[in-house]
Coordinates of C-alpha atoms and ligand atoms in Angstrom, one line a residue:
X1 CA 93.6 29.6 134.4
X2 CA 91.9 26.6 132.7
X3 CA 88.2 26.0 133.1
X4 CA 86.7 22.6 134.2
X5 CA 83.1 21.6 133.8
X6 CA 82.1 19.5 136.7
X7 CA 78.8 17.8 136.3
X8 CA 77.4 16.7 139.3
X9 CA 79.5 19.5 141.1
X10 CA 77.1 19.7 144.2
X11 CA 77.0 16.0 144.9
X12 CA 79.2 14.2 147.3
X13 CA 82.4 13.6 145.4
X14 CA 81.8 16.5 143.0
X15 CA 81.7 18.9 145.7
X16 CA 85.0 17.7 147.3
X17 CA 86.7 17.6 143.9
X18 CA 85.8 21.4 142.9
X19 CA 87.1 22.5 146.4
X20 CA 90.5 20.7 145.3
X21 CA 90.3 22.0 141.8
X22 CA 90.0 25.7 142.7
X23 CA 93.0 24.7 145.3
X24 CA 95.1 23.9 142.4
X25 CA 94.2 26.9 140.4
X26 CA 91.5 26.0 138.0
X27 CA 88.3 27.7 137.3
X28 CA 85.1 25.4 137.9
X29 CA 81.8 25.4 136.1
X30 CA 79.3 23.3 137.9
X31 CA 76.6 21.8 136.3
X32 CA 74.0 19.8 138.3
X33 CA 69.9 19.4 138.3
X34 CA 70.2 19.2 142.3
X35 CA 67.9 15.7 142.0
X36 CA 70.4 14.5 144.8
X37 CA 72.2 17.5 146.2
X38 CA 71.5 21.2 147.7
X39 CA 72.2 24.4 146.3
X40 CA 73.7 25.4 149.5
X41 CA 76.7 23.5 148.8
X42 CA 78.0 25.9 146.4
X43 CA 78.2 28.5 149.5
X44 CA 80.2 25.8 151.4
X45 CA 82.4 25.4 148.7
X46 CA 83.2 29.2 148.9
X47 CA 83.5 29.2 152.5
X48 CA 86.3 26.3 152.2
X49 CA 87.8 27.5 149.1
X50 CA 87.2 31.4 149.0
X51 CA 86.0 31.1 145.5
X52 CA 82.6 30.8 144.2
X53 CA 82.1 28.3 141.5
X54 CA 80.0 29.0 138.7
X55 CA 76.9 27.0 138.8
X56 CA 74.3 26.3 136.4
X57 CA 70.9 24.5 137.4
X58 CA 70.8 22.1 134.5
X59 CA 69.6 18.6 133.6
X60 CA 71.9 16.8 131.5
X61 CA 69.1 14.7 129.9
X62 CA 68.2 18.3 128.3
X63 CA 70.4 18.4 125.2
X64 CA 69.8 21.8 124.2
X65 CA 70.6 22.9 128.0
X66 CA 73.5 21.0 127.9
X67 CA 74.6 22.7 124.7
X68 CA 73.7 26.0 126.3
X69 CA 76.4 25.7 129.1
X70 CA 79.1 25.0 126.5
X71 CA 77.9 28.4 124.5
X72 CA 77.9 30.5 127.6
X73 CA 81.4 28.9 129.0
X74 CA 83.4 28.4 125.7
X75 CA 86.6 28.5 127.8
X76 CA 85.6 24.8 129.2
X77 CA 88.8 22.9 128.4
X78 CA 87.8 19.5 130.1
X79 CA 85.2 17.9 132.1
X80 CA 85.0 15.7 135.0
X81 CA 81.4 13.8 134.4
X82 CA 80.1 12.8 137.7
X83 CA 76.2 13.4 137.2
X84 CA 74.5 10.1 137.5
X85 CA 72.0 8.3 139.6
X86 CA 73.7 6.0 141.8
X87 CA 71.9 3.9 144.2
X88 CA 72.2 0.3 143.3
X89 CA 68.8 -0.9 145.0
X90 CA 66.9 1.5 143.5
X91 CA 68.2 1.0 140.0
X92 CA 66.8 -2.5 140.2
X93 CA 63.3 -1.2 140.7
X94 CA 63.6 1.8 138.4
X95 CA 65.8 0.4 135.8
X96 CA 64.6 2.7 132.9
X97 CA 65.2 5.7 135.1
X98 CA 68.8 4.6 135.6
X99 CA 69.5 3.8 131.8
X100 CA 67.7 7.2 130.7
X101 CA 69.6 9.5 133.3
X102 CA 73.2 7.6 133.3
X103 CA 73.3 6.9 129.3
X104 CA 71.7 10.1 127.9
X105 CA 73.6 12.4 130.3
X106 CA 76.8 11.2 129.0
X107 CA 75.7 11.2 125.6
X108 CA 74.9 14.5 125.7
X109 CA 77.9 15.7 127.4
X110 CA 80.3 13.8 124.6
X111 CA 77.8 15.3 121.6
X112 CA 78.6 18.6 123.2
X113 CA 82.5 17.9 123.2
X114 CA 82.2 17.0 119.7
X115 CA 80.5 20.1 118.6
X116 CA 82.3 22.5 120.9
X117 CA 85.5 20.9 120.4
X118 CA 86.5 20.1 124.0
X119 CA 89.1 17.5 124.1
X120 CA 89.3 15.9 127.5
X121 CA 87.1 14.1 129.9
X122 CA 87.3 12.1 133.3
X123 CA 84.5 9.6 133.6
X124 CA 83.3 8.4 137.3
X125 CA 83.5 5.0 137.0
X126 CA 83.2 2.2 139.7
X127 CA 84.6 -0.9 141.0
X128 CA 81.0 -2.3 140.5
X129 CA 82.5 -3.2 137.3
X130 CA 84.6 -6.0 138.3
X131 CA 81.8 -7.8 140.4
X132 CA 83.3 -10.5 142.5
X133 CA 86.8 -10.7 141.3
X134 CA 88.7 -14.1 140.7
X135 CA 91.7 -12.7 142.5
X136 CA 92.6 -9.8 145.1
X137 CA 93.8 -7.0 145.0
X138 CA 91.9 -6.5 141.6
X139 CA 93.6 -4.9 138.7
X140 CA 92.6 -2.6 135.8
X141 CA 92.7 -5.8 133.4
X142 CA 90.7 -8.1 135.5
X143 CA 87.4 -9.2 133.4
X144 CA 84.3 -7.1 133.7
X145 CA 81.8 -9.3 135.1
X146 CA 78.2 -9.3 134.2
X147 CA 76.6 -6.3 136.4
X148 CA 74.3 -7.4 139.0
X149 CA 72.5 -4.1 138.8
X150 CA 71.0 -1.6 136.2
X151 CA 73.2 1.1 138.0
X152 CA 76.4 -1.4 137.8
X153 CA 75.4 -2.0 134.0
X154 CA 75.3 1.9 133.3
X155 CA 78.8 2.3 134.3
X156 CA 80.0 -0.7 131.9
X157 CA 77.7 0.7 129.2
X158 CA 79.3 4.4 129.9
X159 CA 82.7 3.0 129.6
X160 CA 81.8 1.1 126.4
X161 CA 80.3 4.5 125.0
X162 CA 83.3 6.3 125.9
X163 CA 85.6 3.7 123.9
X164 CA 83.3 3.8 120.9
X165 CA 83.0 7.6 120.8
X166 CA 86.9 7.5 120.5
X167 CA 86.9 5.5 117.3
X168 CA 85.7 8.5 115.1
X169 CA 87.0 10.9 117.2
X170 CA 90.7 9.7 118.3
X171 CA 91.6 13.2 119.2
X172 CA 89.2 12.8 122.5
X173 CA 91.1 11.9 125.7
X174 CA 89.5 9.9 128.1
X175 CA 90.3 8.6 131.8
X176 CA 87.9 6.3 133.5
X177 CA 88.3 6.5 137.3
X178 CA 87.1 3.2 138.9
X179 CA 86.5 3.9 142.5
X180 CA 86.3 1.7 145.3
X181 CA 84.2 2.8 148.1
X182 CA 84.5 6.4 148.7
X183 CA 83.9 7.5 152.5
X184 CA 84.7 10.7 155.0
X185 CA 84.3 14.3 154.5
X186 CA 86.1 17.1 154.1
X187 CA 88.0 18.2 157.4
X188 CA 86.2 21.4 157.5
X189 CA 83.2 19.4 158.2
X190 CA 81.0 22.2 155.5
X191 CA 80.8 19.5 153.0
X192 CA 80.4 15.8 153.0
X193 CA 78.0 13.0 152.0
X194 CA 73.9 14.1 152.5
X195 CA 72.2 11.2 151.5
X196 CA 68.5 12.1 150.9
X197 CA 66.2 9.3 152.9
X198 CA 67.4 6.3 154.4
X199 CA 71.2 5.7 153.2
X200 CA 72.0 2.6 151.4
X201 CA 75.5 3.0 152.3
X202 CA 77.3 1.7 155.2
X203 CA 79.1 4.8 156.7
X204 CA 76.3 7.2 156.6
X205 CA 74.0 4.6 158.3
X206 CA 76.8 4.2 161.0
X207 CA 77.1 8.1 161.6
X208 CA 73.2 8.5 161.5
X209 CA 72.8 5.6 163.9
X210 CA 75.5 7.2 166.1
X211 CA 73.7 10.3 166.3
X212 CA 70.4 8.8 166.8
X213 CA 68.7 9.6 163.5
X214 CA 68.6 5.6 162.8
X215 CA 67.7 3.2 165.7
X216 CA 70.2 0.2 164.7
X217 CA 72.6 -0.5 162.0
X218 CA 72.0 -3.9 160.3
X219 CA 75.3 -5.8 159.6
X220 CA 74.6 -7.7 156.2
X221 CA 76.1 -11.2 156.7
X222 CA 79.0 -12.6 159.2
X223 CA 79.3 -15.8 157.5
X224 CA 81.3 -14.5 154.5
X225 CA 84.9 -16.4 154.0
X226 CA 86.7 -13.6 155.4
X227 CA 88.6 -13.3 158.8
X228 CA 85.8 -12.4 160.8
X229 CA 82.8 -13.4 158.6
X230 CA 81.8 -10.0 157.5
X231 CA 82.2 -8.6 154.1
X232 CA 85.7 -6.6 152.9
X233 CA 85.9 -3.3 151.0
X234 CA 88.2 -0.7 150.2
X235 CA 87.2 2.4 151.9
X236 CA 88.7 5.2 150.2
X237 CA 88.9 9.0 151.7
X238 CA 86.7 11.2 149.5
X239 CA 89.7 14.1 149.7
X240 CA 92.0 11.5 148.4
X241 CA 89.7 10.8 145.9
X242 CA 89.2 14.4 144.7
X243 CA 92.9 15.0 144.5
X244 CA 93.2 12.1 142.0
X245 CA 90.8 13.9 139.9
X246 CA 93.0 16.9 139.9
X247 CA 96.0 14.8 138.7
X248 CA 93.6 13.3 136.0
X249 CA 92.9 16.4 134.7
X250 CA 96.4 17.8 134.8
X251 CA 97.5 14.5 133.0
X252 CA 95.0 15.3 130.4
X253 CA 95.3 19.2 129.7
X254 CA 99.3 18.8 129.7
X255 CA 99.0 16.0 127.3
X256 CA 100.9 13.4 129.6
X257 CA 98.5 10.8 128.9
X258 CA 100.0 7.7 127.2
X259 CA 96.8 6.1 125.6
X260 CA 93.7 7.9 124.7
X261 CA 91.6 6.1 127.0
X262 CA 93.0 5.2 130.1
X263 CA 91.6 3.5 133.1
X264 CA 92.6 3.6 136.7
X265 CA 91.6 2.1 140.1
X266 CA 91.4 4.5 143.1
X267 CA 91.4 2.6 146.1
X268 CA 93.6 2.5 149.3
X269 CA 94.8 -1.3 148.1
X270 CA 93.5 -2.3 151.6
X271 CA 90.6 -4.3 152.6
X272 CA 88.5 -3.6 155.9
X273 CA 85.4 -5.6 156.9
X274 CA 82.1 -4.3 158.0
X275 CA 83.0 -5.3 161.6
X276 CA 86.3 -3.6 161.6
X277 CA 84.9 -0.5 160.3
X278 CA 82.3 -0.6 163.4
X279 CA 85.3 -1.1 165.9
X280 CA 87.1 1.5 164.3
X281 CA 83.9 3.9 164.4
X282 CA 83.5 3.4 167.9
X283 CA 86.8 3.9 168.8
X284 CA 87.6 7.2 167.0
X285 CA 84.0 8.6 168.0
X286 CA 84.1 7.4 171.5
X287 CA 80.4 6.2 171.2
X288 CA 78.9 2.7 171.1
X289 CA 77.3 1.6 168.3
X290 CA 73.7 -0.1 168.3
X291 CA 74.1 -2.9 165.5
X292 CA 72.8 -6.6 164.8
X293 CA 73.9 -9.0 162.5
X294 CA 71.5 -10.1 159.9
X295 CA 71.2 -12.0 156.6
X296 CA 73.3 -11.3 153.6
X297 CA 72.1 -8.1 151.2
X298 CA 71.4 -9.6 147.9
X299 CA 74.0 -8.7 145.4
X300 CA 76.9 -7.9 147.6
X301 CA 80.1 -9.5 146.8
X302 CA 82.1 -11.1 149.4
X303 CA 85.1 -8.9 149.2
X304 CA 86.9 -6.5 146.9
X305 CA 89.9 -4.1 147.3
X306 CA 92.1 -2.7 144.7
X307 CA 95.5 -2.9 143.2
X308 CA 96.4 0.6 143.0
X309 CA 99.9 -0.1 141.6
X310 CA 98.8 1.4 138.0
X311 CA 97.5 4.8 139.5
X312 CA 100.5 4.9 142.2
X313 CA 103.1 4.5 139.2
X314 CA 101.0 6.4 136.5
X315 CA 99.4 9.1 138.0
X316 CA 101.7 9.5 141.2
X317 CA 98.8 9.2 143.3
X318 CA 98.5 7.5 146.5
X319 CA 95.8 7.4 149.2
X320 CA 97.3 9.1 152.2
X321 CA 94.5 9.2 154.8
X322 CA 93.9 6.3 157.1
X323 CA 90.6 4.4 158.1
X324 CA 90.8 6.4 161.6
X325 CA 91.2 9.9 160.3
X326 CA 88.7 9.0 157.5
X327 CA 85.9 7.7 160.0
X328 CA 86.5 10.5 162.1
X329 CA 85.9 13.2 159.4
X330 CA 82.6 11.3 158.6
X331 CA 81.8 11.8 162.3
X332 CA 82.7 15.2 162.5
X333 CA 80.8 16.0 159.5
X334 CA 77.5 14.0 160.4
X335 CA 77.6 16.1 163.9
X336 CA 78.0 19.6 161.9
X337 CA 75.2 18.8 159.3
X338 CA 72.5 20.2 162.0
X339 CA 74.6 23.5 161.9
X340 CA 74.7 23.8 158.0
X341 CA 71.3 25.1 156.3
X342 CA 70.0 22.8 153.5
X343 CA 66.8 23.3 151.5
X344 CA 63.8 20.8 152.5
X345 CA 63.7 17.9 150.1
X346 CA 61.5 15.9 152.2
Ligands
NAD401 P1 75.9 12.3 144.4 O1 74.6 11.6 144.2 O2 76.3 12.8 145.7 O3 76.3 13.4 143.0 C1 75.8 13.0 141.8 C2 75.2 14.5 141.5 O4 74.6 14.2 140.1 C3 74.1 14.8 142.3 O5 74.4 16.1 142.6 C4 73.0 14.6 141.5 O6 72.2 15.6 141.5 C5 73.5 15.0 140.2 N1 72.8 14.6 138.8 C6 72.5 13.1 138.7 N2 71.9 13.2 137.6 C7 71.9 14.5 136.9 C8 71.7 14.9 135.8 N3 70.8 14.2 134.8 N4 71.7 16.2 135.3 C9 72.4 17.1 136.4 N5 72.7 16.6 137.3 C10 72.5 15.3 137.6 O7 76.7 10.9 143.7 P2 78.5 10.6 144.4 O8 78.7 9.7 145.4 O9 79.0 12.1 144.4 O10 78.8 9.9 142.9 C11 79.6 11.1 141.9 C12 79.8 9.7 140.6 O11 80.6 8.8 141.2 C13 78.4 8.8 140.2 O12 78.4 8.9 138.6 C14 78.7 7.5 141.0 O13 77.9 6.8 140.0 C15 80.0 7.5 141.0 N6 80.8 6.6 141.8 C16 80.1 6.9 143.2 C17 80.3 6.0 144.5 C18 80.1 6.2 145.5 O14 79.8 5.2 146.4 N7 79.8 7.3 146.1 C19 81.1 5.0 144.1 C20 81.8 4.6 142.5 C21 81.2 5.4 141.5
WQD402 C1 79.8 -1.4 152.0 C2 79.5 -3.1 153.2 C3 77.5 -4.0 153.0 C4 74.8 -0.9 154.7 C5 78.0 0.4 147.1 C6 77.8 0.2 145.2 C7 79.3 0.2 144.3 C8 79.7 1.6 144.8 C9 80.3 1.9 146.0 C10 78.8 3.3 143.0 C11 78.7 -4.1 152.4 C12 77.6 -3.7 154.4 C13 76.2 -1.7 154.1 C14 74.4 -1.5 155.9 C15 76.0 -3.1 156.1 N1 79.1 2.6 144.4 N2 76.5 -2.8 154.9 N3 75.0 -2.7 156.5 O1 78.0 -2.1 148.5 O2 80.1 -2.1 148.8 O3 79.2 -0.8 147.3 O4 78.9 1.5 147.0 O5 79.5 2.8 142.3 O6 78.9 0.1 143.3 O7 77.3 -1.5 145.4 O8 78.9 -0.4 149.7 O9 78.3 1.3 151.9 O10 76.6 -0.1 150.5 O11 78.3 -1.4 151.6 O12 76.3 -4.4 156.6 O13 73.4 -0.8 156.5 O14 79.0 -2.6 154.3 O15 77.0 -5.3 152.9 O16 79.6 -5.3 152.7 P1 79.3 -1.4 148.5 P2 78.2 -0.1 150.7

């Protein structure tokens, strides 16, 4: 049984990926400092998969502690590096925290790979690297645009660090996965997105409004050059996304990768506008959403959705879940949160 280190594994995408890795027969070691997640997620992962992942509460900014994980688990064969701070707006106000956390975490993980001879890493990148794309759907060859936030810049710099690291270490294999907009939750409704404080992202804001935690959803802009005037994104189901990580890991450990550094878009290939999402949510949840149109949010792009051909052809991966199923899973999760116990973070 191969062992995979999942950094940020109690987080939103990391928890779903841990379940899929365990379902596929991998042993998972999670490292997380719990800055944006809860220790109870481990119990919920176990409730779904029947297997409790190993867990180390470690801050990857601490190099010695990071090395300690590799000393404790010499069987680690590959890493999926999710751990990062990810709030775009917050990163504008706290740029140093974002650079310090996101860059040092990766650097310490790479240093450990060198020292402990781990050869494979999957890195969580983002469609944010494309900015406002020149043409749609956007493929992996599209130019990287100047980042419009320190968060986005950390993703660009991390991809560069990974490439530079391979120059003296060509035996290290990297897959960078550029996620579009991950949404939804595990069908069990035992794990999902758990924003701390006011959500920045559309779907948790919608579900929190529908359940009465937020009074009103603000739709940021209805004067974009799109069919209904609201902005368009490629919303990808988080379980579909998690499955792609298992395939990426299999590709690396079975040496099926064609290049030492590969990049894949992970999206559905289809764009949905904010208003379409609201309408679909109202339909699947049977609830009316209180929303109002306001001005555009600074830094938002008009529309972005993925060209998924490379991931479809090379990984043999395709998003399977439709938007209705996915929004329903988000709604079931929101309704189930109150039945679950999470430590107080307020
Ligand atoms: P998340 O915040 O739910 O999970 C990240 C986890 O990393 C959290 O549990 C947090 O506690 C942990 N963490 C952060 N810094 C750490 C550190 N220094 N040491 C140890 N643990 C640390 O976020 P997510 O949505 O699951 O995102 C996972 C990854 O995917 C991130 O790298 C994010 O930038 C990237 N990504 C996310 C999205 C999205 O919309 N969710 C889109 C594109 C890319
Ligand atoms: C989606 C759409 C908003 C909230 C972000 C990051 C990106 C990536 C994915 C990490 C936009 C609109 C939102 C609200 C709204 N993350 N909206 N009212 O901005 O596409 O992408 O998450 O890498 O880097 O920027 O996602 O969910 O915030 O917004 O109208 O209250 O919903 O304007 O059009 P976004 P989002």
